[in-house]
mmCIF file of C-alpha atoms and ligand atoms in Angstrom:
data_model
loop_
_atom_site.group_PDB
_atom_site.id
_atom_site.type_symbol
_atom_site.label_atom_id
_atom_site.label_comp_id
_atom_site.label_asym_id
_atom_site.label_seq_id
_atom_site.Cartn_x
_atom_site.Cartn_y
_atom_site.Cartn_z
ATOM 1 C CA MET L 25 19.646 0.451 -14.720
ATOM 2 C CA ASP L 26 23.418 0.225 -13.450
ATOM 3 C CA ARG L 27 22.556 2.819 -10.726
ATOM 4 C CA VAL L 28 19.542 0.747 -9.448
ATOM 5 C CA ASN L 29 21.679 -2.432 -9.449
ATOM 6 C CA LYS L 30 24.137 -0.601 -7.453
ATOM 7 C CA ALA L 31 21.758 0.517 -5.050
ATOM 8 C CA LEU L 32 20.302 -2.832 -4.843
ATOM 9 C CA ARG L 33 23.634 -4.390 -4.096
ATOM 10 C CA ARG L 34 23.686 -2.411 -0.661
ATOM 11 C CA VAL L 35 20.357 -3.766 0.327
ATOM 12 C CA PRO L 36 20.758 -6.894 2.473
ATOM 13 C CA PRO L 37 18.865 -9.986 1.378
ATOM 14 C CA TRP L 38 17.249 -10.373 4.726
ATOM 15 C CA VAL L 39 15.118 -7.200 3.999
ATOM 16 C CA VAL L 40 12.897 -9.232 1.778
ATOM 17 C CA TYR L 41 11.806 -11.319 5.027
ATOM 18 C CA LEU L 42 11.070 -7.983 6.644
ATOM 19 C CA LEU L 43 9.050 -6.678 3.792
ATOM 20 C CA GLY L 44 7.480 -9.980 3.514
ATOM 21 C CA VAL L 45 5.528 -9.265 6.769
ATOM 22 C CA VAL L 46 3.763 -6.370 5.497
ATOM 23 C CA PRO L 47 1.047 -8.170 3.317
ATOM 24 C CA PHE L 48 0.283 -10.432 6.227
ATOM 25 C CA VAL L 49 -0.430 -7.422 8.347
ATOM 26 C CA THR L 50 -2.500 -5.965 5.536
ATOM 27 C CA VAL L 51 -4.604 -9.081 4.972
ATOM 28 C CA VAL L 52 -5.151 -9.918 8.662
ATOM 29 C CA VAL L 53 -5.814 -6.626 10.290
ATOM 30 C CA PRO L 54 -8.740 -5.470 7.780
ATOM 31 C CA GLY L 55 -9.675 -9.214 7.527
ATOM 32 C CA LEU L 56 -10.693 -9.573 11.176
ATOM 33 C CA SER L 57 -13.381 -6.767 10.862
ATOM 34 C CA ALA L 58 -14.504 -7.670 7.262
ATOM 35 C CA ILE L 59 -18.072 -9.060 6.844
ATOM 36 C CA ASP L 60 -16.708 -12.609 6.191
ATOM 37 C CA PRO L 61 -13.376 -12.611 8.086
ATOM 38 C CA VAL L 62 -12.567 -16.201 7.236
ATOM 39 C CA ARG L 63 -12.926 -15.754 3.410
ATOM 40 C CA SER L 64 -11.270 -12.456 3.487
ATOM 41 C CA ILE L 65 -8.082 -13.826 5.205
ATOM 42 C CA GLU L 66 -8.057 -17.094 3.193
ATOM 43 C CA TRP L 67 -8.396 -15.264 -0.257
ATOM 44 C CA GLY L 68 -5.893 -12.474 0.985
ATOM 45 C CA LEU L 69 -3.195 -14.974 1.822
ATOM 46 C CA GLY L 70 -3.850 -16.952 -1.354
ATOM 47 C CA LEU L 71 -3.576 -13.888 -3.503
ATOM 48 C CA TRP L 72 -0.257 -13.018 -1.922
ATOM 49 C CA ALA L 73 0.943 -16.491 -2.514
ATOM 50 C CA LEU L 74 0.149 -16.272 -5.994
ATOM 51 C CA ARG L 75 1.603 -12.722 -6.472
ATOM 52 C CA LEU L 76 4.870 -13.694 -4.713
ATOM 53 C CA ILE L 77 5.260 -16.916 -6.825
ATOM 54 C CA LEU L 78 4.800 -14.873 -9.977
ATOM 55 C CA LEU L 79 7.451 -12.141 -8.545
ATOM 56 C CA SER L 80 10.005 -14.990 -7.855
ATOM 57 C CA LEU L 81 9.573 -16.345 -11.495
ATOM 58 C CA THR L 82 10.165 -12.670 -12.947
ATOM 59 C CA VAL L 83 13.691 -12.454 -11.295
ATOM 60 C CA THR L 84 15.326 -14.221 -14.379
ATOM 61 C CA PRO L 85 13.626 -12.403 -17.110
ATOM 62 C CA LEU L 86 14.167 -9.168 -15.378
ATOM 63 C CA ARG L 87 17.869 -10.058 -15.187
ATOM 64 C CA TRP L 88 17.996 -10.423 -19.169
ATOM 65 C CA VAL L 89 16.765 -6.757 -19.276
ATOM 66 C CA GLY L 90 19.351 -5.543 -16.851
ATOM 67 C CA LEU L 91 17.485 -5.590 -13.572
ATOM 68 C CA ASN L 92 19.476 -7.596 -11.154
ATOM 69 C CA LEU L 93 17.178 -9.138 -8.379
ATOM 70 C CA LEU L 94 19.066 -12.494 -8.221
ATOM 71 C CA ARG L 95 20.394 -12.156 -4.576
ATOM 72 C CA PHE L 96 16.851 -11.649 -3.410
ATOM 73 C CA ARG L 97 15.353 -14.666 -5.267
ATOM 74 C CA ARG L 98 15.841 -17.220 -2.593
ATOM 75 C CA GLN L 99 14.084 -14.880 0.106
ATOM 76 C CA ILE L 100 11.236 -14.106 -2.413
ATOM 77 C CA GLY L 101 10.618 -17.717 -2.995
ATOM 78 C CA LEU L 102 10.872 -18.631 0.639
ATOM 79 C CA VAL L 103 8.561 -15.855 1.543
ATOM 80 C CA ALA L 104 6.047 -16.957 -1.314
ATOM 81 C CA PHE L 105 6.188 -20.493 0.087
ATOM 82 C CA ALA L 106 5.373 -19.072 3.751
ATOM 83 C CA TYR L 107 2.230 -17.519 2.259
ATOM 84 C CA VAL L 108 1.158 -20.709 0.569
ATOM 85 C CA VAL L 109 1.571 -22.490 4.055
ATOM 86 C CA LEU L 110 -0.279 -19.710 5.660
ATOM 87 C CA HIS L 111 -3.192 -20.003 3.218
ATOM 88 C CA PHE L 112 -3.198 -23.667 3.578
ATOM 89 C CA ALA L 113 -3.268 -23.479 7.311
ATOM 90 C CA SER L 114 -5.951 -20.843 7.377
ATOM 91 C CA TRP L 115 -8.106 -23.100 5.164
ATOM 92 C CA LEU L 116 -7.241 -26.086 7.552
ATOM 93 C CA SER L 117 -7.874 -23.945 11.003
ATOM 94 C CA ILE L 118 -10.321 -21.148 10.565
ATOM 95 C CA ASP L 119 -12.238 -22.379 7.580
ATOM 96 C CA MET L 120 -12.419 -26.278 8.283
ATOM 97 C CA GLY L 121 -11.727 -26.097 12.047
ATOM 98 C CA PHE L 122 -9.635 -29.360 11.740
ATOM 99 C CA ARG L 123 -12.866 -31.182 11.273
ATOM 100 C CA TRP L 124 -11.193 -34.075 9.196
ATOM 101 C CA GLY L 125 -14.578 -35.511 7.850
ATOM 102 C CA GLN L 126 -15.318 -32.148 6.398
ATOM 103 C CA ILE L 127 -11.777 -31.894 5.105
ATOM 104 C CA GLY L 128 -12.214 -35.171 3.318
ATOM 105 C CA ALA L 129 -15.494 -34.307 1.861
ATOM 106 C CA ASP L 130 -14.364 -30.830 0.629
ATOM 107 C CA LEU L 131 -11.280 -32.460 -1.155
ATOM 108 C CA VAL L 132 -13.756 -34.759 -2.877
ATOM 109 C CA LYS L 133 -16.172 -32.057 -3.801
ATOM 110 C CA ARG L 134 -13.698 -29.239 -4.808
ATOM 111 C CA TRP L 135 -11.158 -30.196 -7.275
ATOM 112 C CA TYR L 136 -9.516 -26.961 -7.032
ATOM 113 C CA ILE L 137 -8.324 -27.858 -3.354
ATOM 114 C CA VAL L 138 -6.890 -30.863 -4.653
ATOM 115 C CA ILE L 139 -4.973 -28.884 -7.368
ATOM 116 C CA GLY L 140 -3.800 -26.353 -4.911
ATOM 117 C CA MET L 141 -2.492 -29.091 -2.604
ATOM 118 C CA GLY L 142 -0.541 -30.358 -5.710
ATOM 119 C CA ALA L 143 1.010 -26.950 -5.939
ATOM 120 C CA LEU L 144 2.018 -26.778 -2.206
ATOM 121 C CA LEU L 145 3.473 -30.462 -2.518
ATOM 122 C CA LEU L 146 5.652 -29.390 -5.548
ATOM 123 C CA LEU L 147 6.833 -26.418 -3.783
ATOM 124 C CA ILE L 148 7.969 -28.258 -0.452
ATOM 125 C CA PRO L 149 11.147 -29.670 -2.117
ATOM 126 C CA LEU L 150 12.174 -26.279 -3.532
ATOM 127 C CA ALA L 151 11.755 -24.738 -0.139
ATOM 128 C CA VAL L 152 13.538 -27.297 1.630
ATOM 129 C CA THR L 153 16.654 -27.148 -0.859
ATOM 130 C CA SER L 154 16.658 -23.375 -0.944
ATOM 131 C CA ASN L 155 20.038 -23.228 1.018
ATOM 132 C CA ASP L 156 23.753 -23.138 -0.034
ATOM 133 C CA ALA L 157 24.300 -26.757 1.482
ATOM 134 C CA SER L 158 21.521 -28.246 -0.833
ATOM 135 C CA ILE L 159 22.760 -26.179 -3.888
ATOM 136 C CA ARG L 160 26.430 -27.709 -3.177
ATOM 137 C CA ARG L 161 25.253 -31.215 -2.686
ATOM 138 C CA LEU L 162 22.644 -31.500 -5.504
ATOM 139 C CA ARG L 163 24.708 -29.510 -8.100
ATOM 140 C CA ALA L 164 23.076 -30.082 -11.664
ATOM 141 C CA THR L 165 20.149 -31.718 -9.857
ATOM 142 C CA TRP L 166 19.273 -28.599 -8.111
ATOM 143 C CA ASN L 167 18.708 -26.616 -11.168
ATOM 144 C CA ARG L 168 16.457 -29.368 -12.561
ATOM 145 C CA LEU L 169 14.515 -29.637 -9.245
ATOM 146 C CA HIS L 170 13.946 -25.884 -9.086
ATOM 147 C CA ARG L 171 12.321 -26.063 -12.533
ATOM 148 C CA LEU L 172 9.411 -27.472 -10.518
ATOM 149 C CA ALA L 173 8.581 -23.902 -9.627
ATOM 150 C CA TYR L 174 6.799 -23.445 -13.241
ATOM 151 C CA PRO L 175 4.515 -26.573 -12.794
ATOM 152 C CA ALA L 176 3.830 -25.487 -9.368
ATOM 153 C CA ALA L 177 2.800 -21.973 -10.689
ATOM 154 C CA ILE L 178 0.716 -23.460 -13.377
ATOM 155 C CA LEU L 179 -1.174 -25.569 -10.921
ATOM 156 C CA ALA L 180 -1.462 -22.680 -8.583
ATOM 157 C CA MET L 181 -2.947 -20.489 -11.344
ATOM 158 C CA ILE L 182 -5.388 -23.320 -12.262
ATOM 159 C CA HIS L 183 -6.378 -23.508 -8.667
ATOM 160 C CA ALA L 184 -6.825 -19.795 -8.269
ATOM 161 C CA SER L 185 -8.737 -19.431 -11.447
ATOM 162 C CA MET L 186 -11.155 -22.215 -10.532
ATOM 163 C CA VAL L 187 -12.213 -20.844 -7.258
ATOM 164 C CA GLY L 188 -14.566 -17.806 -8.259
ATOM 165 C CA LYS L 189 -17.306 -18.299 -10.747
ATOM 166 C CA VAL L 190 -16.066 -15.559 -12.717
ATOM 167 C CA TRP L 191 -12.500 -14.569 -13.527
ATOM 168 C CA THR L 192 -11.608 -11.272 -11.922
ATOM 169 C CA LEU L 193 -9.486 -8.766 -13.784
ATOM 170 C CA GLU L 194 -6.596 -9.340 -11.286
ATOM 171 C CA ILE L 195 -6.734 -13.255 -11.929
ATOM 172 C CA LEU L 196 -6.879 -12.600 -15.595
ATOM 173 C CA ALA L 197 -3.754 -10.352 -15.243
ATOM 174 C CA TYR L 198 -1.897 -13.071 -13.389
ATOM 175 C CA VAL L 199 -2.694 -15.643 -16.059
ATOM 176 C CA ALA L 200 -1.496 -13.096 -18.670
ATOM 177 C CA ILE L 201 1.801 -12.599 -16.597
ATOM 178 C CA LEU L 202 2.506 -16.293 -16.084
ATOM 179 C CA SER L 203 1.638 -17.031 -19.728
ATOM 180 C CA GLY L 204 4.253 -14.146 -20.770
ATOM 181 C CA LEU L 205 6.888 -15.386 -18.324
ATOM 182 C CA MET L 206 6.474 -19.004 -19.796
ATOM 183 C CA ALA L 207 6.524 -17.698 -23.337
ATOM 184 C CA VAL L 208 9.876 -15.595 -22.823
ATOM 185 C CA ARG L 209 11.438 -18.667 -21.176
ATOM 186 C CA ILE L 210 10.492 -20.862 -23.933
ATOM 187 C CA TRP L 211 11.825 -18.419 -26.426
ATOM 188 C CA LYS L 212 15.114 -18.192 -24.645
ATOM 189 C CA ASN L 213 15.497 -21.734 -23.758
ATOM 190 C CA GLY L 214 13.117 -24.234 -25.510
ATOM 191 C CA VAL L 215 10.365 -25.987 -24.116
ATOM 192 C CA LYS L 216 12.374 -28.650 -22.401
ATOM 193 C CA ARG L 217 14.297 -26.497 -20.204
ATOM 194 C CA VAL L 218 11.125 -24.586 -19.203
ATOM 195 C CA VAL L 219 8.801 -27.541 -17.819
ATOM 196 C CA TRP L 220 11.350 -30.394 -17.341
ATOM 197 C CA ALA L 221 14.758 -31.196 -18.461
HETATM 198 C C1 HEM O 5 0.805 -22.554 -4.497
HETATM 199 C C2 HEM O 5 -0.436 -22.728 -3.810
HETATM 200 C C3 HEM O 5 -1.491 -22.039 -3.794
HETATM 201 C C4 HEM O 5 -1.946 -20.749 -4.208
HETATM 202 C C5 HEM O 5 -0.935 -19.840 -4.837
HETATM 203 C C6 HEM O 5 -3.425 -20.426 -3.946
HETATM 204 C C7 HEM O 5 -3.977 -19.224 -4.214
HETATM 205 C C8 HEM O 5 -5.327 -18.814 -4.048
HETATM 206 C C9 HEM O 5 -6.084 -17.839 -4.515
HETATM 207 C C10 HEM O 5 -5.365 -16.653 -5.236
HETATM 208 C C11 HEM O 5 -7.249 -17.974 -4.065
HETATM 209 C C12 HEM O 5 -8.520 -16.869 -4.151
HETATM 210 C C13 HEM O 5 -8.803 -16.873 -5.724
HETATM 211 C C14 HEM O 5 -9.661 -15.722 -6.189
HETATM 212 O O1 HEM O 5 -9.126 -14.656 -5.738
HETATM 213 O O2 HEM O 5 -10.433 -15.789 -7.073
HETATM 214 C C15 HEM O 5 -7.386 -19.118 -3.386
HETATM 215 C C16 HEM O 5 -8.650 -19.522 -2.809
HETATM 216 C C17 HEM O 5 -8.607 -20.916 -2.069
HETATM 217 N N1 HEM O 5 -7.805 -21.839 -1.876
HETATM 218 FE FE1 HEM O 5 -5.773 -21.497 -2.580
HETATM 219 N N2 HEM O 5 -3.870 -21.512 -3.280
HETATM 220 C C18 HEM O 5 -2.823 -22.640 -2.986
HETATM 221 C C19 HEM O 5 -2.906 -23.732 -2.396
HETATM 222 C C20 HEM O 5 -3.978 -23.938 -1.645
HETATM 223 C C21 HEM O 5 -4.164 -25.305 -0.792
HETATM 224 C C22 HEM O 5 -2.917 -26.239 -0.579
HETATM 225 C C23 HEM O 5 -5.457 -25.145 -0.210
HETATM 226 C C24 HEM O 5 -6.072 -26.081 0.595
HETATM 227 C C25 HEM O 5 -5.641 -27.436 0.716
HETATM 228 C C26 HEM O 5 -6.100 -24.216 -0.829
HETATM 229 C C27 HEM O 5 -7.341 -23.784 -0.533
HETATM 230 C C28 HEM O 5 -8.109 -22.588 -1.048
HETATM 231 C C29 HEM O 5 -9.720 -22.595 -0.786
HETATM 232 C C30 HEM O 5 -10.507 -23.279 0.184
HETATM 233 C C31 HEM O 5 -9.689 -21.254 -1.613
HETATM 234 C C32 HEM O 5 -11.335 -20.709 -1.686
HETATM 235 C C33 HEM O 5 -11.705 -19.948 -0.205
HETATM 236 C C34 HEM O 5 -13.284 -19.697 -0.392
HETATM 237 O O3 HEM O 5 -13.844 -19.913 -1.406
HETATM 238 O O4 HEM O 5 -13.459 -19.048 0.641
HETATM 239 N N3 HEM O 5 -5.393 -23.361 -1.628
HETATM 240 N N4 HEM O 5 -6.293 -19.834 -3.432
#
């Protein structure tokens, strides 16, 4: 593991932003020629948002087992947030066509959208404070604030699980991963420090 960590230390963190463009291309390019392009792009962006949120939560447990990705955590979190925003924007634009009446009706009719919005709202303060100046200014509050990542991930997971009529194997795997991450965290830090402190 030491050799891997040593090699990773030579990788500049901005590489994560470059890599972050790849899923966008793999979603949008085939999505445009899919049978249902709107659904394909919207789901693809949502799935990547979820995968990247989970990846950002694995950084700390991976460190406990020796793999140090800490210097990439901010970039992974920000790329995840970008995918949440893109997913939200795809709903607002290509799905709803900015028809505000329909947007209102969709919110009342489909609860999972409200839950998704809750996740997005919780992630905004995390994204806004993901910089050195905020860490210095907020100190201990910063750590507490960033624990919102767990409630946000839980809401995102509930949202994604409610969309389909059946749970796909992929969604089941993500539920298992998030449950595992939470269990490990509770085991290490206690309930209070996982969800709120
Ligand atoms: C952290 C935030 C979010 C994540 C991780 C997320 C993730 C996902 C995922 C993974 C799916 C597909 C589910 C599946 O494959 O079974 C999905 C679908 C969907 N999401 Fe989100 N989502 C988030 C926030 C939002 C927000 C804020 C909105 C809109 C306000 C939204 C609207 C939708 C819609 C409308 C669908 C279903 C599309 C359809 O049925 O064609 N999501 N989301």
